[in-house]
PDB file of C-alpha atoms in Angstrom:
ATOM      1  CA  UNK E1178      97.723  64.366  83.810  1.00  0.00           C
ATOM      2  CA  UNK E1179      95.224  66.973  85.068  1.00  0.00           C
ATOM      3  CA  UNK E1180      96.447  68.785  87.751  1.00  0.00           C
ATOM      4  CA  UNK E1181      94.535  69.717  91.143  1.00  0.00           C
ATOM      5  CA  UNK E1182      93.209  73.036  91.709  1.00  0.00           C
ATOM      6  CA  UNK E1183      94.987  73.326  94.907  1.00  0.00           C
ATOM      7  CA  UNK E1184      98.416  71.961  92.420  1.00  0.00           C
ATOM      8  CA  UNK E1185      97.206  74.770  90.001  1.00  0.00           C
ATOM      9  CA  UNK E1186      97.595  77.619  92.626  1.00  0.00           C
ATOM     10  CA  UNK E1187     100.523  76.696  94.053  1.00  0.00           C
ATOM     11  CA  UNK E1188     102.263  76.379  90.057  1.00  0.00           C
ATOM     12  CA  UNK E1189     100.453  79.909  89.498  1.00  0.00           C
ATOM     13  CA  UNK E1190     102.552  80.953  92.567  1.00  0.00           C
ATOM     14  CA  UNK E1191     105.740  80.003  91.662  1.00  0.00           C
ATOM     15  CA  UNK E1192     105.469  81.508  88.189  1.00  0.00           C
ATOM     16  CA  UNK E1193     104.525  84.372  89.563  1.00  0.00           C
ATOM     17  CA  UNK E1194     107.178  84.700  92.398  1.00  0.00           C
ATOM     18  CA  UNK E1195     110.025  83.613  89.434  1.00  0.00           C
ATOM     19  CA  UNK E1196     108.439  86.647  87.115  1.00  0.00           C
ATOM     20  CA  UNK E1197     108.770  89.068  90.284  1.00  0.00           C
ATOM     21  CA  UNK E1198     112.227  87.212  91.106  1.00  0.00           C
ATOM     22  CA  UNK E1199     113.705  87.763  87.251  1.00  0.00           C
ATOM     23  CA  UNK E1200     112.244  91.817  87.109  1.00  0.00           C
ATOM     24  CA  UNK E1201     113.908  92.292  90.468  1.00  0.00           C
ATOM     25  CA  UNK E1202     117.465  90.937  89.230  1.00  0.00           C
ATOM     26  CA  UNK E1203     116.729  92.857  86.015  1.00  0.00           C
ATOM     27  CA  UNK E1204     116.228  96.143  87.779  1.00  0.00           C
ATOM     28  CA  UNK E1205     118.888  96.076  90.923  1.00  0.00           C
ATOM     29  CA  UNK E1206     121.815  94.382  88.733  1.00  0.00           C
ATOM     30  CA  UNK E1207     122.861  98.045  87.191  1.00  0.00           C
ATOM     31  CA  UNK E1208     123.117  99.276  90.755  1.00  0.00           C
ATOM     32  CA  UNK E1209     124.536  96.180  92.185  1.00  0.00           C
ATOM     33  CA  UNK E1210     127.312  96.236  89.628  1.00  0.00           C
ATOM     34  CA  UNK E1211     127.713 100.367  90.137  1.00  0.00           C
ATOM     35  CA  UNK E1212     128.011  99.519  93.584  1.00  0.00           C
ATOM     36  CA  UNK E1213     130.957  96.624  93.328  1.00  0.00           C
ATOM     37  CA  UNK E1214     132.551  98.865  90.700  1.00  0.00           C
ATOM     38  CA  UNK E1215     133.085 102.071  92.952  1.00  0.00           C
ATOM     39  CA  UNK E1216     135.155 100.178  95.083  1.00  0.00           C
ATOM     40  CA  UNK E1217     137.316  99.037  92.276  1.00  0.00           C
ATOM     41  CA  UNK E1218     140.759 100.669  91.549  1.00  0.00           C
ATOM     42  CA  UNK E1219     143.214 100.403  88.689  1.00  0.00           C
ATOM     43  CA  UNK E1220     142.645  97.800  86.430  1.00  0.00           C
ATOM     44  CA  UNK E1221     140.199  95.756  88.065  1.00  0.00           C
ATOM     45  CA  UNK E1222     137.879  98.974  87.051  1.00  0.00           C
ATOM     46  CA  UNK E1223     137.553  97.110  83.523  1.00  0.00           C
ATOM     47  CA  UNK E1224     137.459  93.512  84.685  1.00  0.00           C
ATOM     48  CA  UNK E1225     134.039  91.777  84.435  1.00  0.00           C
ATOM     49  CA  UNK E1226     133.786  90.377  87.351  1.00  0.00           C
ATOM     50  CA  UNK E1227     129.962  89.549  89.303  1.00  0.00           C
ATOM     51  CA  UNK E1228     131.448  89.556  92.803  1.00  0.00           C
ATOM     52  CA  UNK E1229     133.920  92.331  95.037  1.00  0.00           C
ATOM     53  CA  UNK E1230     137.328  91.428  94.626  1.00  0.00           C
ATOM     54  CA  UNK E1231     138.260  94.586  96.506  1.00  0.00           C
ATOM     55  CA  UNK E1232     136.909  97.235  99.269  1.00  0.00           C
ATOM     56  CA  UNK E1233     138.533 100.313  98.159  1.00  0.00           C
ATOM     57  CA  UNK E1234     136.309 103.582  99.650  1.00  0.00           C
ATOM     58  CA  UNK E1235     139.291 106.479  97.840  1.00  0.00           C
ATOM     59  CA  UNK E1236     136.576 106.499  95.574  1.00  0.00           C
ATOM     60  CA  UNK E1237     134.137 108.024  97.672  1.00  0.00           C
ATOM     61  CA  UNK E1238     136.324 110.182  99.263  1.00  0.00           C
ATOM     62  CA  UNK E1239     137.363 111.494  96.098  1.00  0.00           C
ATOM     63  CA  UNK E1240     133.852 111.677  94.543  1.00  0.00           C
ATOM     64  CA  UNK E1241     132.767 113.851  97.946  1.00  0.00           C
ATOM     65  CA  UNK E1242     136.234 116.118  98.439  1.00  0.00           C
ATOM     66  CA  UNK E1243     137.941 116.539  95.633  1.00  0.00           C
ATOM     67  CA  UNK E1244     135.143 116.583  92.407  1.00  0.00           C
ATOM     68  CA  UNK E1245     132.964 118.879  94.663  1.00  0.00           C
ATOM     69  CA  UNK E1246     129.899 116.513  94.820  1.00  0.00           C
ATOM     70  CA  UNK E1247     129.012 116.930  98.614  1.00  0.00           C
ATOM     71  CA  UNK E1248     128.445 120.712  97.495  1.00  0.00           C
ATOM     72  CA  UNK E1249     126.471 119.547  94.649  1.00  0.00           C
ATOM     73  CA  UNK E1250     124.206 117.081  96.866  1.00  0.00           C
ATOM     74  CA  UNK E1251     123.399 120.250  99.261  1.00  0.00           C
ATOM     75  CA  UNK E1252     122.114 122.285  95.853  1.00  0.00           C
ATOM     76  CA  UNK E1253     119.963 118.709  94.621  1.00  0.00           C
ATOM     77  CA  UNK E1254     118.545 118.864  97.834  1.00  0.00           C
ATOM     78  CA  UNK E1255     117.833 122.662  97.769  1.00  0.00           C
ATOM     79  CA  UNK E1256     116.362 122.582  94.672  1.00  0.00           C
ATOM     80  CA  UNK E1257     114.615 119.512  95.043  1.00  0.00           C
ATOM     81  CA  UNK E1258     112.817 120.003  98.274  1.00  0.00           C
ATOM     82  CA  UNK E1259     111.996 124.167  97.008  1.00  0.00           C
ATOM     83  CA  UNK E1260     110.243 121.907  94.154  1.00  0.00           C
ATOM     84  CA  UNK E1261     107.971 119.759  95.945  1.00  0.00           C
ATOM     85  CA  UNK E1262     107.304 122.456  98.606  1.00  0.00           C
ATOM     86  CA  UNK E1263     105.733 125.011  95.928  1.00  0.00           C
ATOM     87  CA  UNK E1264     104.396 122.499  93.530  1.00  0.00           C
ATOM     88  CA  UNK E1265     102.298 120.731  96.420  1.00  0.00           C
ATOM     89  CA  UNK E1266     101.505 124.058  97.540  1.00  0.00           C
ATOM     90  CA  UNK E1267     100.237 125.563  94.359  1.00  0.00           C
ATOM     91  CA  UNK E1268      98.855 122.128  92.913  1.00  0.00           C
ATOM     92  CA  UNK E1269      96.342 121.149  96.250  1.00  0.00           C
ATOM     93  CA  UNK E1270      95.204 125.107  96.161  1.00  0.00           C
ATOM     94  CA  UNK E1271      94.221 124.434  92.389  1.00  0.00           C
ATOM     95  CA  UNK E1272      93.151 121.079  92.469  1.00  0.00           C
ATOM     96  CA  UNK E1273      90.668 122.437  94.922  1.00  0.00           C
ATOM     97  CA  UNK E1274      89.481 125.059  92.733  1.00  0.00           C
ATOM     98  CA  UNK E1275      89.046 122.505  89.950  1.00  0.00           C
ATOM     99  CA  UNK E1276      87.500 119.676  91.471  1.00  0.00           C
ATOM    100  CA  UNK E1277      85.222 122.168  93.859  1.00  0.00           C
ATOM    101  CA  UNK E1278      84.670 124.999  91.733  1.00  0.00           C
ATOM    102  CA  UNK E1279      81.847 125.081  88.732  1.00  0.00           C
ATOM    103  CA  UNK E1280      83.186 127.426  86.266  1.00  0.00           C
ATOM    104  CA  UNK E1281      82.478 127.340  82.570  1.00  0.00           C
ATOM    105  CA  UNK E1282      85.856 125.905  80.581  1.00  0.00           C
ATOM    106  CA  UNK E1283      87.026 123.704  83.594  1.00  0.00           C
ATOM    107  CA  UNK E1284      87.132 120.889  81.456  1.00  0.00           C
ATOM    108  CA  UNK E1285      89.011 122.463  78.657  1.00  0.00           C
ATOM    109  CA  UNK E1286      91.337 123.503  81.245  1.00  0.00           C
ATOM    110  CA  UNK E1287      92.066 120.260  82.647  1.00  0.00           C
ATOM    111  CA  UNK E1288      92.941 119.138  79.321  1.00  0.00           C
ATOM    112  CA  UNK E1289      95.022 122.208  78.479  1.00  0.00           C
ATOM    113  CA  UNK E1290      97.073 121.295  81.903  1.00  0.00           C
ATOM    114  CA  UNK E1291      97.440 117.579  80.671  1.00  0.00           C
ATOM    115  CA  UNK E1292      98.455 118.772  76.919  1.00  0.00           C
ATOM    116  CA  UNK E1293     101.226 120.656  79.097  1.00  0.00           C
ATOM    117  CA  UNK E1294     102.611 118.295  80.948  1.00  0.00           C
ATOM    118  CA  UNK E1295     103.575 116.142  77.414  1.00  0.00           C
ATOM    119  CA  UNK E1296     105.590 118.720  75.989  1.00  0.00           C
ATOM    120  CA  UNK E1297     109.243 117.716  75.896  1.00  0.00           C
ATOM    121  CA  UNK E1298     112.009 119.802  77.800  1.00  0.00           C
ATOM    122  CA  UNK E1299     113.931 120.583  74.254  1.00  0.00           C
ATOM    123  CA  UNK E1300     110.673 121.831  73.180  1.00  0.00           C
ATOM    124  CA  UNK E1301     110.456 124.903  75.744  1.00  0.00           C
ATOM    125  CA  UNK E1302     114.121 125.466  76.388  1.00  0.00           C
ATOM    126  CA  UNK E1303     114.861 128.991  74.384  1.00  0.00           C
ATOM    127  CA  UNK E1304     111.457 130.297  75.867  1.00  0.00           C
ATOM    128  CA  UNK E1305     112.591 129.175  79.504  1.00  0.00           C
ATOM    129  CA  UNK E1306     115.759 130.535  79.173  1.00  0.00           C
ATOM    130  CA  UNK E1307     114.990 134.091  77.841  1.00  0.00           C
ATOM    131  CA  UNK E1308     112.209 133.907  81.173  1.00  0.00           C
ATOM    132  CA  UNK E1309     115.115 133.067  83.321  1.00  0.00           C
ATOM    133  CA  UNK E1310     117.809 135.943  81.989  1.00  0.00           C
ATOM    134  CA  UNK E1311     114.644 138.089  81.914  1.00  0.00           C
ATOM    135  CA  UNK E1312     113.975 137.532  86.184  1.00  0.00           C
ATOM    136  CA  UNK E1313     116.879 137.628  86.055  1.00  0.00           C
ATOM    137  CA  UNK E1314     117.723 134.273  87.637  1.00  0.00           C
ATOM    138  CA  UNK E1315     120.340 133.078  85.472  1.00  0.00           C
ATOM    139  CA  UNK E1316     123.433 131.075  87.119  1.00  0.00           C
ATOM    140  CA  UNK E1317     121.404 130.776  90.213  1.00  0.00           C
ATOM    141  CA  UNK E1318     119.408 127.504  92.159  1.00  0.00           C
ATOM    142  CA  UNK E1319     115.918 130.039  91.768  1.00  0.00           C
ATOM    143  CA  UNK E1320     116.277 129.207  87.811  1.00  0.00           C
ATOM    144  CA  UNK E1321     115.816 125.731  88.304  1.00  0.00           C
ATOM    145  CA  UNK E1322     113.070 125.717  90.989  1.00  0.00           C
ATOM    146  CA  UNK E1323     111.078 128.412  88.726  1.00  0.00           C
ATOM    147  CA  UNK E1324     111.722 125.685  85.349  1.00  0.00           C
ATOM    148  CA  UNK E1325     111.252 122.297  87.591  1.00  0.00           C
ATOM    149  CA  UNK E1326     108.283 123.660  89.361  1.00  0.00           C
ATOM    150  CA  UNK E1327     106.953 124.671  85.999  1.00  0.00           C
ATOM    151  CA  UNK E1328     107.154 121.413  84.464  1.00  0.00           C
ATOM    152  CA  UNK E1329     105.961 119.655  87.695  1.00  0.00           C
ATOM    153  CA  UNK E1330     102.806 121.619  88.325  1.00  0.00           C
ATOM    154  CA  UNK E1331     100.715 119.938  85.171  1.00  0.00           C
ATOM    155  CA  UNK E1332     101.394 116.594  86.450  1.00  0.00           C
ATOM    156  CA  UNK E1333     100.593 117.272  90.270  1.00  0.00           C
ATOM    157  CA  UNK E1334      97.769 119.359  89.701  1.00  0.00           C
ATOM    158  CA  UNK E1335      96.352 116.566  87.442  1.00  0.00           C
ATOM    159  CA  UNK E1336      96.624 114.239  89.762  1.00  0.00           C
ATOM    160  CA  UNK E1337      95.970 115.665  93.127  1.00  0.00           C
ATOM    161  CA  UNK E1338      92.537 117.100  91.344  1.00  0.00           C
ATOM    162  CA  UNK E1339      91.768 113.278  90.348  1.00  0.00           C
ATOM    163  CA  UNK E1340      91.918 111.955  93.971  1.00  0.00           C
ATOM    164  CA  UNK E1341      90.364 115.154  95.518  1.00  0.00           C
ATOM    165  CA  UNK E1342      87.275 114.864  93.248  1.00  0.00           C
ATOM    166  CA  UNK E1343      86.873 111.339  94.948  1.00  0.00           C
ATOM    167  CA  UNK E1344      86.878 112.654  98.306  1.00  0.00           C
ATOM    168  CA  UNK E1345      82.827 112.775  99.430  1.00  0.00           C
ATOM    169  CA  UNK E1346      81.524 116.702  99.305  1.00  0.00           C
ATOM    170  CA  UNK E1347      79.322 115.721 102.840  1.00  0.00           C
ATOM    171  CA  UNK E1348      82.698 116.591 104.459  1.00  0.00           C
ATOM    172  CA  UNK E1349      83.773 120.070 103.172  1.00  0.00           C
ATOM    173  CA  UNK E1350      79.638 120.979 103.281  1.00  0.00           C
ATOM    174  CA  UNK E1351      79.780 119.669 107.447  1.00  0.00           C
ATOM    175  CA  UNK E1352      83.010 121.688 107.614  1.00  0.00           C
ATOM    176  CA  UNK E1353      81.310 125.178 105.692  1.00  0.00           C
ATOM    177  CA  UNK E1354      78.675 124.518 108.568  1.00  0.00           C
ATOM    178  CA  UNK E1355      81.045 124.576 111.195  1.00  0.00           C
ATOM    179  CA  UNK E1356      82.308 128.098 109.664  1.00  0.00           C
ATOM    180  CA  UNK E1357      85.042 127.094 108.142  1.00  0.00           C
ATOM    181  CA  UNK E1358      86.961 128.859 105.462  1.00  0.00           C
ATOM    182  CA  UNK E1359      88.003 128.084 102.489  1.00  0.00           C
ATOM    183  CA  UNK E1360      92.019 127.603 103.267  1.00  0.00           C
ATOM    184  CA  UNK E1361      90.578 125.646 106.824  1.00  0.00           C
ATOM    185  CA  UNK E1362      88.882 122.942 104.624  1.00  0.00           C
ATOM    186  CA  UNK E1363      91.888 122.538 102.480  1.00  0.00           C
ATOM    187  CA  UNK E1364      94.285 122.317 104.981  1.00  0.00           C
ATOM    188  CA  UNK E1365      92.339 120.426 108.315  1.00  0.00           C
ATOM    189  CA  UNK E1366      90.183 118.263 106.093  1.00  0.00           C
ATOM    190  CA  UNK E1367      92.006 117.839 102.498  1.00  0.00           C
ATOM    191  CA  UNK E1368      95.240 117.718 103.488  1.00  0.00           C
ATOM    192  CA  UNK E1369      95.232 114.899 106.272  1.00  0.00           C
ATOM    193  CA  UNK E1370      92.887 112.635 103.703  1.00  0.00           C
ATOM    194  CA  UNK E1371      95.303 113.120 100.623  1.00  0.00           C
ATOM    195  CA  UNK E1372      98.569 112.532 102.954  1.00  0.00           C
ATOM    196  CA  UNK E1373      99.562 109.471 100.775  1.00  0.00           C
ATOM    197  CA  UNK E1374      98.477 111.062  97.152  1.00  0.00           C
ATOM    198  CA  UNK E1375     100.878 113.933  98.418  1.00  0.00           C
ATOM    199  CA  UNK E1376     103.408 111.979  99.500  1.00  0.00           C
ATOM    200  CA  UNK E1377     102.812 109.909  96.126  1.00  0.00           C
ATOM    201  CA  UNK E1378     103.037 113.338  93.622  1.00  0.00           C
ATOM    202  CA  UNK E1379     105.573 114.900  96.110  1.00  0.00           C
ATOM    203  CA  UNK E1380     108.200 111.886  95.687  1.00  0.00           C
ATOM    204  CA  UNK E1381     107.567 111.837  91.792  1.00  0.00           C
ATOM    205  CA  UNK E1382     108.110 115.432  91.543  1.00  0.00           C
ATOM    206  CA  UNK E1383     111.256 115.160  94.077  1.00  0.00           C
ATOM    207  CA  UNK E1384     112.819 112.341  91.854  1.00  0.00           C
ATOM    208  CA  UNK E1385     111.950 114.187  88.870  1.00  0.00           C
ATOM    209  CA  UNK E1386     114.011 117.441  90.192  1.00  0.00           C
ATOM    210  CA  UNK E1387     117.012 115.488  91.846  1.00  0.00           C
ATOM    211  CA  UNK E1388     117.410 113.764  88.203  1.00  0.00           C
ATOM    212  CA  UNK E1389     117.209 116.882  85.809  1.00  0.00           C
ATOM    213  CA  UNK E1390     120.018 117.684  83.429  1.00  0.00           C
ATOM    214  CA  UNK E1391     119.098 119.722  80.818  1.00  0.00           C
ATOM    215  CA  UNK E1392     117.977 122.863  82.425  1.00  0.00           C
ATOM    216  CA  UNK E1393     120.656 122.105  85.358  1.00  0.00           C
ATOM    217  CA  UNK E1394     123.530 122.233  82.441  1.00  0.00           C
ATOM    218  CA  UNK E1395     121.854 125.028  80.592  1.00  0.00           C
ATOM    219  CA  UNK E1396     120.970 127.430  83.516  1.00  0.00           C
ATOM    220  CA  UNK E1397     124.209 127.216  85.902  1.00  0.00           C
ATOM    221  CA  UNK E1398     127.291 127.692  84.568  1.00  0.00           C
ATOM    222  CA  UNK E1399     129.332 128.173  88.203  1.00  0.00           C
ATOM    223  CA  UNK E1400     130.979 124.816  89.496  1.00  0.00           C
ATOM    224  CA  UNK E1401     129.490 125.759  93.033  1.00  0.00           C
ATOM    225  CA  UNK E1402     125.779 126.068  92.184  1.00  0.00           C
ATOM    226  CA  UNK E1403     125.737 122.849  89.926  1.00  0.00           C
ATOM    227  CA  UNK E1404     122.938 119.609  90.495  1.00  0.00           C
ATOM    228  CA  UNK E1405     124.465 116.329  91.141  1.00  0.00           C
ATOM    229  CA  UNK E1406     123.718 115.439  87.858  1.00  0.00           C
ATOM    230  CA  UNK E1407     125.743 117.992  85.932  1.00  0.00           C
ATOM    231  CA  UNK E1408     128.463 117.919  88.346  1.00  0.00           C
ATOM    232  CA  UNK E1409     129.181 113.913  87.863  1.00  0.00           C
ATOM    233  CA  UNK E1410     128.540 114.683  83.704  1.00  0.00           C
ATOM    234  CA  UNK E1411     131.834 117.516  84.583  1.00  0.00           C
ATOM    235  CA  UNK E1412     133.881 114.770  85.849  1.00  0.00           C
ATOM    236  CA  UNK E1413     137.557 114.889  84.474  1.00  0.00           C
ATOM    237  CA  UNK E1414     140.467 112.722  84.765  1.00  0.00           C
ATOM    238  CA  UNK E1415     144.341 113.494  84.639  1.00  0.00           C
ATOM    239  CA  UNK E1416     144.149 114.206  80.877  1.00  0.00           C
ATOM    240  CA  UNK E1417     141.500 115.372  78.539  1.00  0.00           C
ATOM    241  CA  UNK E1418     140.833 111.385  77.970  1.00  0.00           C
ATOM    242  CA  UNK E1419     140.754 109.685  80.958  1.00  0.00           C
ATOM    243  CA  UNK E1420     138.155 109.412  83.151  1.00  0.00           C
ATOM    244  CA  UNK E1421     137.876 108.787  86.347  1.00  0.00           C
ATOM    245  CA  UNK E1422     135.556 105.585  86.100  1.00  0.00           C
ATOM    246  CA  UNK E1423     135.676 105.005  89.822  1.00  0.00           C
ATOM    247  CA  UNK E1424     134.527 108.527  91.403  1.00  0.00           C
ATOM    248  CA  UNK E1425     131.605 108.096  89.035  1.00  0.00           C
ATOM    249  CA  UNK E1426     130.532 105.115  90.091  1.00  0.00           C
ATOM    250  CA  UNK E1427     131.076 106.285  93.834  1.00  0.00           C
ATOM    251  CA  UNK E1428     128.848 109.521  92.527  1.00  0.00           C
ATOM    252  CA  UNK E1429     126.635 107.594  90.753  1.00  0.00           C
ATOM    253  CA  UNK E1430     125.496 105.622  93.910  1.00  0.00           C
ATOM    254  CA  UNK E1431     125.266 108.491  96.214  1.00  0.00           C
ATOM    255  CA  UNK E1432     123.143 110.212  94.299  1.00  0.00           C
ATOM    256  CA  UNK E1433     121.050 107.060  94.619  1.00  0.00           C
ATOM    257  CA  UNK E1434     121.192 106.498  98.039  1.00  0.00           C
ATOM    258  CA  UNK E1435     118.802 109.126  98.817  1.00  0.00           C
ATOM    259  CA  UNK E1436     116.048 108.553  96.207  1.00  0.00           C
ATOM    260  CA  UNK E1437     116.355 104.828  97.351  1.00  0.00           C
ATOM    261  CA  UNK E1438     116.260 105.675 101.474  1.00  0.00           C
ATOM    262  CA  UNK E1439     112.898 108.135 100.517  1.00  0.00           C
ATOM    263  CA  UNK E1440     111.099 105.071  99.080  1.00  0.00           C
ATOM    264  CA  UNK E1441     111.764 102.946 101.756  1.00  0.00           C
ATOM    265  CA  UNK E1442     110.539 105.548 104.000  1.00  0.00           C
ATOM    266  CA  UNK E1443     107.486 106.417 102.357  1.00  0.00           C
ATOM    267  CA  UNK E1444     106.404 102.710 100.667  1.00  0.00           C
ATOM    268  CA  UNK E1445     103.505 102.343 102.524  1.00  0.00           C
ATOM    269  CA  UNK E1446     101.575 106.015 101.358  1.00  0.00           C
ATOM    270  CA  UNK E1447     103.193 105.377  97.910  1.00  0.00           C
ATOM    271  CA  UNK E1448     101.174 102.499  97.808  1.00  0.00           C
ATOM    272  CA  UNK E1449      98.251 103.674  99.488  1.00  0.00           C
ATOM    273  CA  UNK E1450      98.226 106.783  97.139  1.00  0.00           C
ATOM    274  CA  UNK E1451      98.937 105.074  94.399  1.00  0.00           C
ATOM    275  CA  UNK E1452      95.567 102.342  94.781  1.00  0.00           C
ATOM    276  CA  UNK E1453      93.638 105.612  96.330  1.00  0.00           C
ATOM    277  CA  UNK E1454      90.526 106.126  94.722  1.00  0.00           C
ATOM    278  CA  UNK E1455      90.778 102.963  92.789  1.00  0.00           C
ATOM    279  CA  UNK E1456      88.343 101.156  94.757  1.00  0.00           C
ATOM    280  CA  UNK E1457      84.694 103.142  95.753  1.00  0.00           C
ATOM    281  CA  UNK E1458      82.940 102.117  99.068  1.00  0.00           C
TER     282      UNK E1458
END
């Protein structure tokens, strides 16, 4: 039996809205099931079980008093928003210069900064720390803002210089007529057209910071100056093997919370920077 074409579309529909249905479970089960687990005690910790049995918040408390991770939220945030702040600063000043500026070897630089931005973390971690002891930055927050801004830059100057090249030149050449300088044009005509790519490269680079282990574990060795991350990996229990399943699953979704809240903030420019320059008018 041949089906209609109006019967086709609606069956396209529905396989589409069951594909986006299944990724969905797929992708909020883990948190789902972190969520009904922090509020678990004892032994229902280790039961399997898909629905709350039990509304116990000790867990939280004890994640946020007693294991020090409302301390370690204020340093994630610190570090985080130091991140974004310089890497948005530094990467829209360059991206300018790159996407404005003839100069012989700007291509071969644009590679060079995407050749960067590949290299793994492992890869650059002896050099990075012998820069840190040498600023002497070790065992502070400024170690990781210097190594996350570092590894963010490649990746936000790419991109920011990819939507700022599609931006029409008739507007910065009206502006130099007005008088303008240089830093006006960036920041009264670049800056308000590229609000949702910065918002876009900002969030990534945010995410990216709030996340980090590696140099968090290797660069701060005081329990007061350590990420979110490192601080729920330090978690100990009553003996040396026991863990306290519960605060970690309270951690875990805290430190979610705010990644989570940003995107619902921001969905509409992450969209709009993400399909910017996809489309030419």
């Amino acid at each position: 039996m041949k089906l209609t074409r109006q019967q086709q579309q609606l069956a396209r529909r529905l396989l589409i809205l069951s594909a986006a249905t299944f990724a969905c479970l797929i992708c909020l089960f883990p948190f789902y099931y972190a969520i009904i687990t922090s509020l678990r005690s004892g032994q229902n910790l280790f039961r399997v079980e898909w629905l709350p049995n039990e509304m116990n918040w000790a867990n939280y408390v004890t994640a946020l008093m007693d294991n020090g991770i409302a301390r370690s939220l204020f340093n994630s945030a610190v570090v985080a928003t130091l991140t974004v702040g310089l890497c948005l600063l530094v990467s829209i000043t360059a991206a300018f210069a790159l996407s404005r500026i003839a100069f012989k070897g700007r291509k071969y630089l644009l590679f060079t900064i995407l050749c960067v931005s590949m290299f793994p973390q492992v890869a650059v971690l002896s050099g990075m720390f012998e820069l840190v002891r040498f600023m002497g930055l070790y065992d502070s927050l400024g170690a990781l803002v210097l190594s996350y801004t570092t590894f963010s830059l490649p990746f936000t100057i790419w991109v920011l210089t990819t939507f700022m090249k599609a931006i029409p030149t008739e507007l910065e050449e009206a502006a130099i007529v007005d008088g303008a300088s240089t830093w006006t044009i960036i920041r009264r005509i670049f800056v308000p057209i590229m609000g949702p790519s910065l918002v876009t490269t900002g969030l990534l680079a945010f995410i990216g910071a709030w996340n980090e282990f590696m140099f968090a574990l290797t660069f701060v060795i005081s329990g007061d100056k350590r990420t979110v991350p490192v601080a729920i990996g330090m978690m100990q229990g009553s003996s040396q093997f026991e863990l306290p399943w519960g605060a970690i699953m309270a951690s875990s979704v805290i430190v979610t919370l705010p990644i989570v809240g940003l995107v619902l903030v921001f969905q509409r420019r992450i969209v709009s920077g993400l399909t910017n320059g996809a489309v030419k008018g």
